[in-house]
Coordinates of N, CA and C in Angstrom, one line a residue:
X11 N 25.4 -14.5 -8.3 CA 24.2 -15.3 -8.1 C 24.3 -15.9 -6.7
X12 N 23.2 -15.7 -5.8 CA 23.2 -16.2 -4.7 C 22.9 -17.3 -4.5
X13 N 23.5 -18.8 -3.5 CA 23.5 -20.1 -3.1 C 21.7 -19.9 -3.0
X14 N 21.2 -19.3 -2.7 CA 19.6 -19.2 -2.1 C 19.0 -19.5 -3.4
X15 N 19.0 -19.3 -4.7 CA 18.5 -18.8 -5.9 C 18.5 -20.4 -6.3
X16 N 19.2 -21.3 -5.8 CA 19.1 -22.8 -6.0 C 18.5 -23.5 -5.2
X17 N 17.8 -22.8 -4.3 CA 17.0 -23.8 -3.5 C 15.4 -23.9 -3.7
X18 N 14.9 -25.1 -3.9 CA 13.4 -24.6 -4.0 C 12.6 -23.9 -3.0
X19 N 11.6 -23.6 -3.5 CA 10.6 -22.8 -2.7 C 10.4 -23.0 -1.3
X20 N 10.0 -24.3 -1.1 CA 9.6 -24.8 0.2 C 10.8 -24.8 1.0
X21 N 11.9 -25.4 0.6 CA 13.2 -24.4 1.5 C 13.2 -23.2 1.8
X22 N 13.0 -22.3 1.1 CA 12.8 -20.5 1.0 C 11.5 -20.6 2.2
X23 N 10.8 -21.1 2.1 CA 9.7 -20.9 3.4 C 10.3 -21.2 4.3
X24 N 10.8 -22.2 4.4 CA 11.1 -23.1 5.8 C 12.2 -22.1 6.3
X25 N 13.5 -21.3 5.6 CA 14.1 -20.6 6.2 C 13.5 -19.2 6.4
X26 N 12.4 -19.2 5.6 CA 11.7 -18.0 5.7 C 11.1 -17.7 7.1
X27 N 10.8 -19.1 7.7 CA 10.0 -18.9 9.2 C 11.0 -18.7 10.5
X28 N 12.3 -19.3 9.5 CA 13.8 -19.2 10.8 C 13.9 -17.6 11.3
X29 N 13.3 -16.6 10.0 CA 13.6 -15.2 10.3 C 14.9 -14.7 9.2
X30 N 15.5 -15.9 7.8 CA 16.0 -15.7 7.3 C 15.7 -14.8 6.0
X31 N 16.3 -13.5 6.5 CA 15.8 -12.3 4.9 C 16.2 -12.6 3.8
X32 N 17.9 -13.2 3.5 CA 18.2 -13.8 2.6 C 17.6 -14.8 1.6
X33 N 16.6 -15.7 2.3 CA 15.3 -16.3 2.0 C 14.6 -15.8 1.4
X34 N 13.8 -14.6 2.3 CA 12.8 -13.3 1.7 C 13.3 -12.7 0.7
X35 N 14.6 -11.9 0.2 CA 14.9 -11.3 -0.9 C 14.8 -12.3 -1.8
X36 N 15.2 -13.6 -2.1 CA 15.1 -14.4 -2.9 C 13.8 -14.6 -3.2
X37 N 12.8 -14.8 -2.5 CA 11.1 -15.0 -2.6 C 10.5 -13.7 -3.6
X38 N 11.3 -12.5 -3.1 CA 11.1 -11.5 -3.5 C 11.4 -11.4 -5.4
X39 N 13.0 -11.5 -5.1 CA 13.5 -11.7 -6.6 C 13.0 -12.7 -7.2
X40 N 12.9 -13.5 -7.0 CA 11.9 -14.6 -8.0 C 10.6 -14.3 -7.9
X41 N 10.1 -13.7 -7.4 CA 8.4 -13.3 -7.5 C 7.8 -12.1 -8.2
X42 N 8.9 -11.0 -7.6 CA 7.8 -9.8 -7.7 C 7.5 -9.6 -9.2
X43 N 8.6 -9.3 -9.9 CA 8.5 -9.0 -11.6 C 7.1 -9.8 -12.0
X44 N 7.1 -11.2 -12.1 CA 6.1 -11.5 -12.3 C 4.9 -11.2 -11.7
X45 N 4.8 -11.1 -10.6 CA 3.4 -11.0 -10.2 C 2.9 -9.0 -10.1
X46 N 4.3 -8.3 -10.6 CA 3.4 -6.9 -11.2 C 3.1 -7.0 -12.4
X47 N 3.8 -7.7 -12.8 CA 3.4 -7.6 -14.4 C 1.6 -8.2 -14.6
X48 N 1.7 -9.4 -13.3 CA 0.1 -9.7 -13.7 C -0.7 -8.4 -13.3
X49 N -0.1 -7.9 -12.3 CA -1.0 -7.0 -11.2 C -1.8 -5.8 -12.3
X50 N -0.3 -5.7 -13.4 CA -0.5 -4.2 -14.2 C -1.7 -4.7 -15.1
X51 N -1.7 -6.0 -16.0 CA -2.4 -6.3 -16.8 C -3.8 -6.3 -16.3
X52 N -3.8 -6.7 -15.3 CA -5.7 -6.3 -14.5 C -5.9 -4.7 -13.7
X53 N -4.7 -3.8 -13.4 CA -5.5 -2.5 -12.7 C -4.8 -1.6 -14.0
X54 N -3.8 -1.9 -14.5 CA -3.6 -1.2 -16.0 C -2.7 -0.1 -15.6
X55 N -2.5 0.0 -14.2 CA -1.6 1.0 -13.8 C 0.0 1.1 -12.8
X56 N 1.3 0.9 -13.6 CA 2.1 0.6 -13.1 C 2.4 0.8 -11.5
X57 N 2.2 2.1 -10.6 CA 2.2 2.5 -9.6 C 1.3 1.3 -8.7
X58 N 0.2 1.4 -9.4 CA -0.7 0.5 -8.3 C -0.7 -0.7 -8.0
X59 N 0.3 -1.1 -9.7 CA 0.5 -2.8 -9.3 C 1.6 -3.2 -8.5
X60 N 2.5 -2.3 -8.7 CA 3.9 -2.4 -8.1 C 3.0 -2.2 -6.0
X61 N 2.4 -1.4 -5.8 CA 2.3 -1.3 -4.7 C 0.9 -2.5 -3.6
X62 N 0.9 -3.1 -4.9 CA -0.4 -4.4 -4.9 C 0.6 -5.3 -4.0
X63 N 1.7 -5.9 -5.1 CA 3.0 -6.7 -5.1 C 3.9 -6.5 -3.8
X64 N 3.9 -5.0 -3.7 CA 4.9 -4.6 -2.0 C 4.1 -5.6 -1.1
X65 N 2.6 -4.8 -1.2 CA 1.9 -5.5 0.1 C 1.8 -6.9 0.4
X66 N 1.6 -8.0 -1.0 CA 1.4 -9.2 -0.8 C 3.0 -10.0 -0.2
X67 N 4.1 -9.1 -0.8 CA 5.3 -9.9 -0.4 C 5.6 -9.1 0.9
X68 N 5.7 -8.1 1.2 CA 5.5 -7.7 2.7 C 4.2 -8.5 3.5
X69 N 3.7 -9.1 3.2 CA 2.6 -9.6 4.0 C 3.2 -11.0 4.4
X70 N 3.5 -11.6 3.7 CA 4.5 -13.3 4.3 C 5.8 -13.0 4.9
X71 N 6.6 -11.8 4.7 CA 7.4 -11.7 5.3 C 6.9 -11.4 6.9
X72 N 5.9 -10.6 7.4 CA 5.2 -9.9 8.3 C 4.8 -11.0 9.4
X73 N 3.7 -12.8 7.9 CA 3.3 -13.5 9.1 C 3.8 -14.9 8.6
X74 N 5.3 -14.2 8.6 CA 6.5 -15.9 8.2 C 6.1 -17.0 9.2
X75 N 6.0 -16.5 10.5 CA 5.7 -17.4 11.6 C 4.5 -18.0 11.8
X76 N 3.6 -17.7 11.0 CA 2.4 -18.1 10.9 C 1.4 -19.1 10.1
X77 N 2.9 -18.2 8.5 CA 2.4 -19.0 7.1 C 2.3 -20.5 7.2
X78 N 1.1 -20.6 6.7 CA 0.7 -22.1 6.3 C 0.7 -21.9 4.5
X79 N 1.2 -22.7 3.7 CA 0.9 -22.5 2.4 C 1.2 -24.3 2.2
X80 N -0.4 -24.5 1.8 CA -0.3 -26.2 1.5 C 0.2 -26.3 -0.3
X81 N -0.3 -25.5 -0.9 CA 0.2 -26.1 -2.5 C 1.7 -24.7 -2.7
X82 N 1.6 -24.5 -3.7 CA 3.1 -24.0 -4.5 C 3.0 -23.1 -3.5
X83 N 3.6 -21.8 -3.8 CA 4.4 -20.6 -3.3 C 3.8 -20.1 -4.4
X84 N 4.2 -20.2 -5.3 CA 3.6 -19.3 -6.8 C 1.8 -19.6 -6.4
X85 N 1.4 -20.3 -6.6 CA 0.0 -20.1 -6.8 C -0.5 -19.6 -5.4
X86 N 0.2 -19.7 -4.4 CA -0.3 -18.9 -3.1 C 0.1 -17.4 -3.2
X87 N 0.8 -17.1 -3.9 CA 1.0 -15.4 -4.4 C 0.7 -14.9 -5.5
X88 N 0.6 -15.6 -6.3 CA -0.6 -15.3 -7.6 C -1.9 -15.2 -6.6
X89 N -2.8 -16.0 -5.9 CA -3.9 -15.8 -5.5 C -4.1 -14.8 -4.4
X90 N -3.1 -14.2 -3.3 CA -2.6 -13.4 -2.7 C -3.0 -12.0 -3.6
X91 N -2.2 -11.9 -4.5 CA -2.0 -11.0 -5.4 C -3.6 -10.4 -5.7
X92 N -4.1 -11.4 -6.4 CA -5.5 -11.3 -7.1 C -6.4 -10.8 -5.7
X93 N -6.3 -11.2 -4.8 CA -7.2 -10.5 -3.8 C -7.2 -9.5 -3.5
X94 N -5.7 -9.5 -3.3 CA -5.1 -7.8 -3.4 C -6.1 -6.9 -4.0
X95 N -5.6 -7.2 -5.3 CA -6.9 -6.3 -6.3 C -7.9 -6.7 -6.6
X96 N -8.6 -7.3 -6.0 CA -10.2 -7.3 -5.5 C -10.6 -6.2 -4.7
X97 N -9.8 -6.4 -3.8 CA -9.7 -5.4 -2.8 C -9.9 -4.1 -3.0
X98 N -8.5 -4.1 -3.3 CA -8.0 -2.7 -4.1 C -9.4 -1.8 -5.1
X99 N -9.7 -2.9 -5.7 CA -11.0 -2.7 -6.9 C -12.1 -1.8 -6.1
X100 N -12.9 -3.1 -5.4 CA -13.5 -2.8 -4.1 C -13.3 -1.5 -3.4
X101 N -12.3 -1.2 -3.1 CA -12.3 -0.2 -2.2 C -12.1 1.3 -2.8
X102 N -11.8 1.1 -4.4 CA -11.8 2.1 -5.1 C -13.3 2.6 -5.7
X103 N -13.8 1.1 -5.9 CA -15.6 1.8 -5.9 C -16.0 2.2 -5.1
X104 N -16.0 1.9 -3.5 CA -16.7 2.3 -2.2 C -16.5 3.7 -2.4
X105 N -15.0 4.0 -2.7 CA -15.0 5.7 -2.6 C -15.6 6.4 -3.9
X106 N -15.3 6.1 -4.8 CA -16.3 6.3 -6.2 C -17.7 6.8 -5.4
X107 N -18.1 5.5 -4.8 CA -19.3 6.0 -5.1 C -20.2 6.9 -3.7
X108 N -19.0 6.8 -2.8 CA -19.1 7.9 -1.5 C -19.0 9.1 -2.2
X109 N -18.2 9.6 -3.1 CA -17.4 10.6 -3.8 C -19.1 10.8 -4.8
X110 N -19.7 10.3 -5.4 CA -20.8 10.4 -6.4 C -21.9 10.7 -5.5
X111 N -22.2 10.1 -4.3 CA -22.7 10.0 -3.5 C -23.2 11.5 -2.7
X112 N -22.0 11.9 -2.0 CA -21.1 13.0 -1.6 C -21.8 14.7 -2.7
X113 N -21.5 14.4 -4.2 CA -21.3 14.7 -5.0 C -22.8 15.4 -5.3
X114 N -23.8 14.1 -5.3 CA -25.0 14.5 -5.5 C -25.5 15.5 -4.7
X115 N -25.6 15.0 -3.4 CA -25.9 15.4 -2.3 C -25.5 17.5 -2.2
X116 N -24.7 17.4 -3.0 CA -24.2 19.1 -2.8 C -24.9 20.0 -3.8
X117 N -25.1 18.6 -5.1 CA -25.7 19.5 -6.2 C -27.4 19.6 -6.1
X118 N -27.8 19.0 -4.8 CA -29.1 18.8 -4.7 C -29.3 20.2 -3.7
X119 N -28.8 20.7 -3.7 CA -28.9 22.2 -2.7 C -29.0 21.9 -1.1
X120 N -28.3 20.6 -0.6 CA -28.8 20.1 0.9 C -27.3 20.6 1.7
X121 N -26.7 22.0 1.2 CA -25.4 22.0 1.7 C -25.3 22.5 3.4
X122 N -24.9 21.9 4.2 CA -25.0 22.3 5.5 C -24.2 24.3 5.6
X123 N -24.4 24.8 6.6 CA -23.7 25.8 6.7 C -22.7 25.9 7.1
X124 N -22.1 24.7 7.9 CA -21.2 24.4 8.3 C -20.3 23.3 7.5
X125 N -20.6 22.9 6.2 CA -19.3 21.9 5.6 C -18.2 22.4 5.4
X126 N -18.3 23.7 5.4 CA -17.0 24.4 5.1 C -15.5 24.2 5.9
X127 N -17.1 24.7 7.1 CA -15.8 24.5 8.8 C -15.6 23.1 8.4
X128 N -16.6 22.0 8.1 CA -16.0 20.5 8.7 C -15.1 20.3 7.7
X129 N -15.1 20.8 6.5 CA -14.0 20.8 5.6 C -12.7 21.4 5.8
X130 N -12.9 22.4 6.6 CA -11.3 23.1 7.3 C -10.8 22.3 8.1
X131 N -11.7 21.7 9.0 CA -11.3 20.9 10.7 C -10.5 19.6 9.8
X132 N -11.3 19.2 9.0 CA -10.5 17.9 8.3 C -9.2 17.7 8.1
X133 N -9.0 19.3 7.1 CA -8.0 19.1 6.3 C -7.1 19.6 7.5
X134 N -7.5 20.6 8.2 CA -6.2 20.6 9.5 C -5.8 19.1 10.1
X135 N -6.6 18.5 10.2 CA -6.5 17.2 11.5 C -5.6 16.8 10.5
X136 N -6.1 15.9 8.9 CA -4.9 15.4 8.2 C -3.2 16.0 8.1
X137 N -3.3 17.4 8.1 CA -2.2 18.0 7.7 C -1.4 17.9 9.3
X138 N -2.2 18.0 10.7 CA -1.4 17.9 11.8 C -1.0 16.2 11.5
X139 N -2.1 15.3 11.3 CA -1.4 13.7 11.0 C -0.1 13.4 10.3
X140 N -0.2 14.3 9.4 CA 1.2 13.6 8.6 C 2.1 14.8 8.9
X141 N 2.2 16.0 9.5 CA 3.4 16.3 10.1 C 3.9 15.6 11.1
X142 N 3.1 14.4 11.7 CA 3.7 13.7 12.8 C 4.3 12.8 12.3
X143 N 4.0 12.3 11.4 CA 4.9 11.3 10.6 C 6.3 11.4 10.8
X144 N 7.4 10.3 10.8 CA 8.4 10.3 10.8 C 9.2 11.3 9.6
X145 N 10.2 11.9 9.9 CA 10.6 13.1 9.1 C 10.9 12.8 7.5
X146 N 11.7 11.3 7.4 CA 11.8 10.6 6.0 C 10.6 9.8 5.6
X147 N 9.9 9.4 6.1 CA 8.6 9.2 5.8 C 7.7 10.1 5.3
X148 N 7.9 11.4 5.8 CA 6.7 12.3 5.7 C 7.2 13.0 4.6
X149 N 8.6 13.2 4.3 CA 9.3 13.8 3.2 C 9.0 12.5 1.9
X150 N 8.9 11.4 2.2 CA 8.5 10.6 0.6 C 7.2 10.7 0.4
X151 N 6.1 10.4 1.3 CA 5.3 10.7 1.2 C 4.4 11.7 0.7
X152 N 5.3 12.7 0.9 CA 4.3 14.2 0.7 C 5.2 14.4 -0.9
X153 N 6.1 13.9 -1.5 CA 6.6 14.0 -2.7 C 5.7 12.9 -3.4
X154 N 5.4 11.9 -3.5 CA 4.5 11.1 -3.6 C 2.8 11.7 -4.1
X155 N 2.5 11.8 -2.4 CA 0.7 12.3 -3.1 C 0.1 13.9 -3.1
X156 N 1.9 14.5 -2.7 CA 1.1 16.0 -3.1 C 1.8 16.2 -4.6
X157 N 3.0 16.1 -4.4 CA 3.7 16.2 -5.7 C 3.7 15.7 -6.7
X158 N 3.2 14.5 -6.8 CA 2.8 13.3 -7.6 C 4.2 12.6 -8.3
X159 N 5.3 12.8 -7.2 CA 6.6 12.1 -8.2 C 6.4 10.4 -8.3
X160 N 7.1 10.1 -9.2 CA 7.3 8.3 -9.3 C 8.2 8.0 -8.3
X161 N 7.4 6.6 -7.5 CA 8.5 6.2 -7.4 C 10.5 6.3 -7.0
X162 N 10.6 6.0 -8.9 CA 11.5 6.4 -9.1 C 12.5 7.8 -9.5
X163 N 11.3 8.8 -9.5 CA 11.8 10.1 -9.5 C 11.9 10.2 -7.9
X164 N 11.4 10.0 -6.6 CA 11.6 10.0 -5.3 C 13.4 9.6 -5.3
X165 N 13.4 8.5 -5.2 CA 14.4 7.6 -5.0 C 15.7 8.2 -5.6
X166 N 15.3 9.1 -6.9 CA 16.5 9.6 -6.9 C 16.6 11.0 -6.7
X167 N 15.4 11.2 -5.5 CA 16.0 12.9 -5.5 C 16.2 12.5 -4.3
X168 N 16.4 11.6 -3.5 CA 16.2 11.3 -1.8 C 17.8 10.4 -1.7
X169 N 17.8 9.6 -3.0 CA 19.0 8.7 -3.1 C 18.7 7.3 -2.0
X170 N 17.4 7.0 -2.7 CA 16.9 6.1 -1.8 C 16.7 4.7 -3.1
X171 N 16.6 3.4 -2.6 CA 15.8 2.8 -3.5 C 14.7 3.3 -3.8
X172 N 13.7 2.7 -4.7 CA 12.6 2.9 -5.1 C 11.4 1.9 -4.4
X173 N 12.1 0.9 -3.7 CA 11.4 -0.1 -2.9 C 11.2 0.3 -1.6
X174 N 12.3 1.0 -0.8 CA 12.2 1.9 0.1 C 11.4 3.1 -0.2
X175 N 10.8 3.8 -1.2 CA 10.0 5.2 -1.1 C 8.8 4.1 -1.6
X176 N 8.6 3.1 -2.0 CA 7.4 2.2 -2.0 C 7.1 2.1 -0.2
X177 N 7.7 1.0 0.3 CA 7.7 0.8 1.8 C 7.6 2.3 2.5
X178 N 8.3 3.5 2.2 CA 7.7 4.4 3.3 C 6.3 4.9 2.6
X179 N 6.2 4.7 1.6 CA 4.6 5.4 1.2 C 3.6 4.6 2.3
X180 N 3.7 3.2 1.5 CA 2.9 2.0 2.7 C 2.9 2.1 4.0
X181 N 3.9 2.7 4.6 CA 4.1 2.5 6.0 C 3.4 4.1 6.4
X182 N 3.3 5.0 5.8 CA 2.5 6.2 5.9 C 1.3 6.2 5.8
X183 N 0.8 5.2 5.1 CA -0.5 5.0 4.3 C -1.2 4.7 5.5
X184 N -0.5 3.4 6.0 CA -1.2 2.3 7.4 C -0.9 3.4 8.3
X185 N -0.3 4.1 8.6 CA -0.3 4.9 10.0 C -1.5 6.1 9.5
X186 N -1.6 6.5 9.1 CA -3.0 7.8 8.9 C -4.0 7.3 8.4
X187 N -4.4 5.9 7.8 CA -5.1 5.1 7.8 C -6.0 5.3 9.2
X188 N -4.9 4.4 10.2 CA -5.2 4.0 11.0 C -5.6 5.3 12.1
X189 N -5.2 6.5 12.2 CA -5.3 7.7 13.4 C -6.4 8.1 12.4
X190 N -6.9 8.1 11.2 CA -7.7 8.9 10.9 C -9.3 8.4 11.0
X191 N -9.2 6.8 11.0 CA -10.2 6.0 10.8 C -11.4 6.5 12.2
X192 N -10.9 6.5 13.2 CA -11.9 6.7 14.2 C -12.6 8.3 14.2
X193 N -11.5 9.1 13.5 CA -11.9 11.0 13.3 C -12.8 10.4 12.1
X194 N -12.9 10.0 11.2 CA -14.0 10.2 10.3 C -15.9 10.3 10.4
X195 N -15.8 9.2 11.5 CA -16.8 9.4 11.8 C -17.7 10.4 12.5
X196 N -16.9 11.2 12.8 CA -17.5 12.9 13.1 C -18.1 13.5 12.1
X197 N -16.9 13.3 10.8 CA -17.6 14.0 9.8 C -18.3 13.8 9.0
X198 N -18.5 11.7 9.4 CA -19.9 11.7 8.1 C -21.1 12.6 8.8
X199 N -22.0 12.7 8.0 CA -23.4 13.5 8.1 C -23.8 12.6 8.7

């Protein structure tokens, strides 16, 4: 048991902003379990709540130097959390309904002659994006959302933790996020 695991919270911040990780793993270990567990009971899906939970406790780690949290630490990551998947919610219906949207649109006979090509040019640009990806990155990744492994099936064909093939999913996610966001706009209609 670590000396840290006795300190309260607001200690764990205050060394948290020194740049102390020892701090952060402890914020971590006392946090995360609980707040997937809430995460799973509202999206109902282990993968997504665990990767709710990466983001919110990677997120104070990220802006330690920044954080202001006037009441608990728990209820600033409980409400953290819940935004999360708002969000998350959110942005799963925007595509839903781009995707229905999208969907209609093709069964209404309005198909260009050309969606095919912009469907080729796409899926090239994505596939050049993530072979640029860092080479262990791009190897959890592509085991992840082509292959559909867990997590923990990654981690142990890579011999990695499972928090690490969490963190390189996320850290792949935000990088082709981000290179792809400005190419989209060509291809809306």
């Amino acid at each position: 048991m670590s000396v840290y695991s006795k300190y309260a919270d607001y200690v764990l911040l205050n060394l948290l902003k020194e740049d102390n990780q020892l701090a952060y793993t402890e914020i971590f270990e006392r946090y995360s379990r609980i707040l997937v567990n809430h995460a799973y009971k509202i999206l109902g899906d282990q993968d997504e709540a665990n990767d709710v939970v990466q983001e919110v406790l990677l997120s104070i780690w990220n802006k330690r130097h920044d954080l202001v949290i006037t009441g608990s630490l728990s209820s600033y990551l409980y409400k953290a959390t819940k935004n999360k998947i708002l969000n998350h919610i959110a942005h799963e219906k925007v595509v839903s309904r781009y995707a229905e949207s999208f969907s209609n649109f093709i069964e209404s006979d309005y198909v260009f002659a050309d969606s095919k090509l912009r469907e080729k040019e796409l899926e090239a640009i994505i596939e050049k994006e993530i072979s640029q990806l860092p080479e262990k990155m791009r190897e959890v990744f592509l085991l992840r959302k082509v292959e559909e492994l867990s997590y923990d099936e990654i981690a142990q064909q890579l011999n990695i933790t499972d928090k690490t093939a969490k963190q390189q999913v996320y850290n792949s996610l935000k990088i082709l996020r981000e290179k792809l966001k400005s190419m989209m706009n060509v291809f809306v209609w």
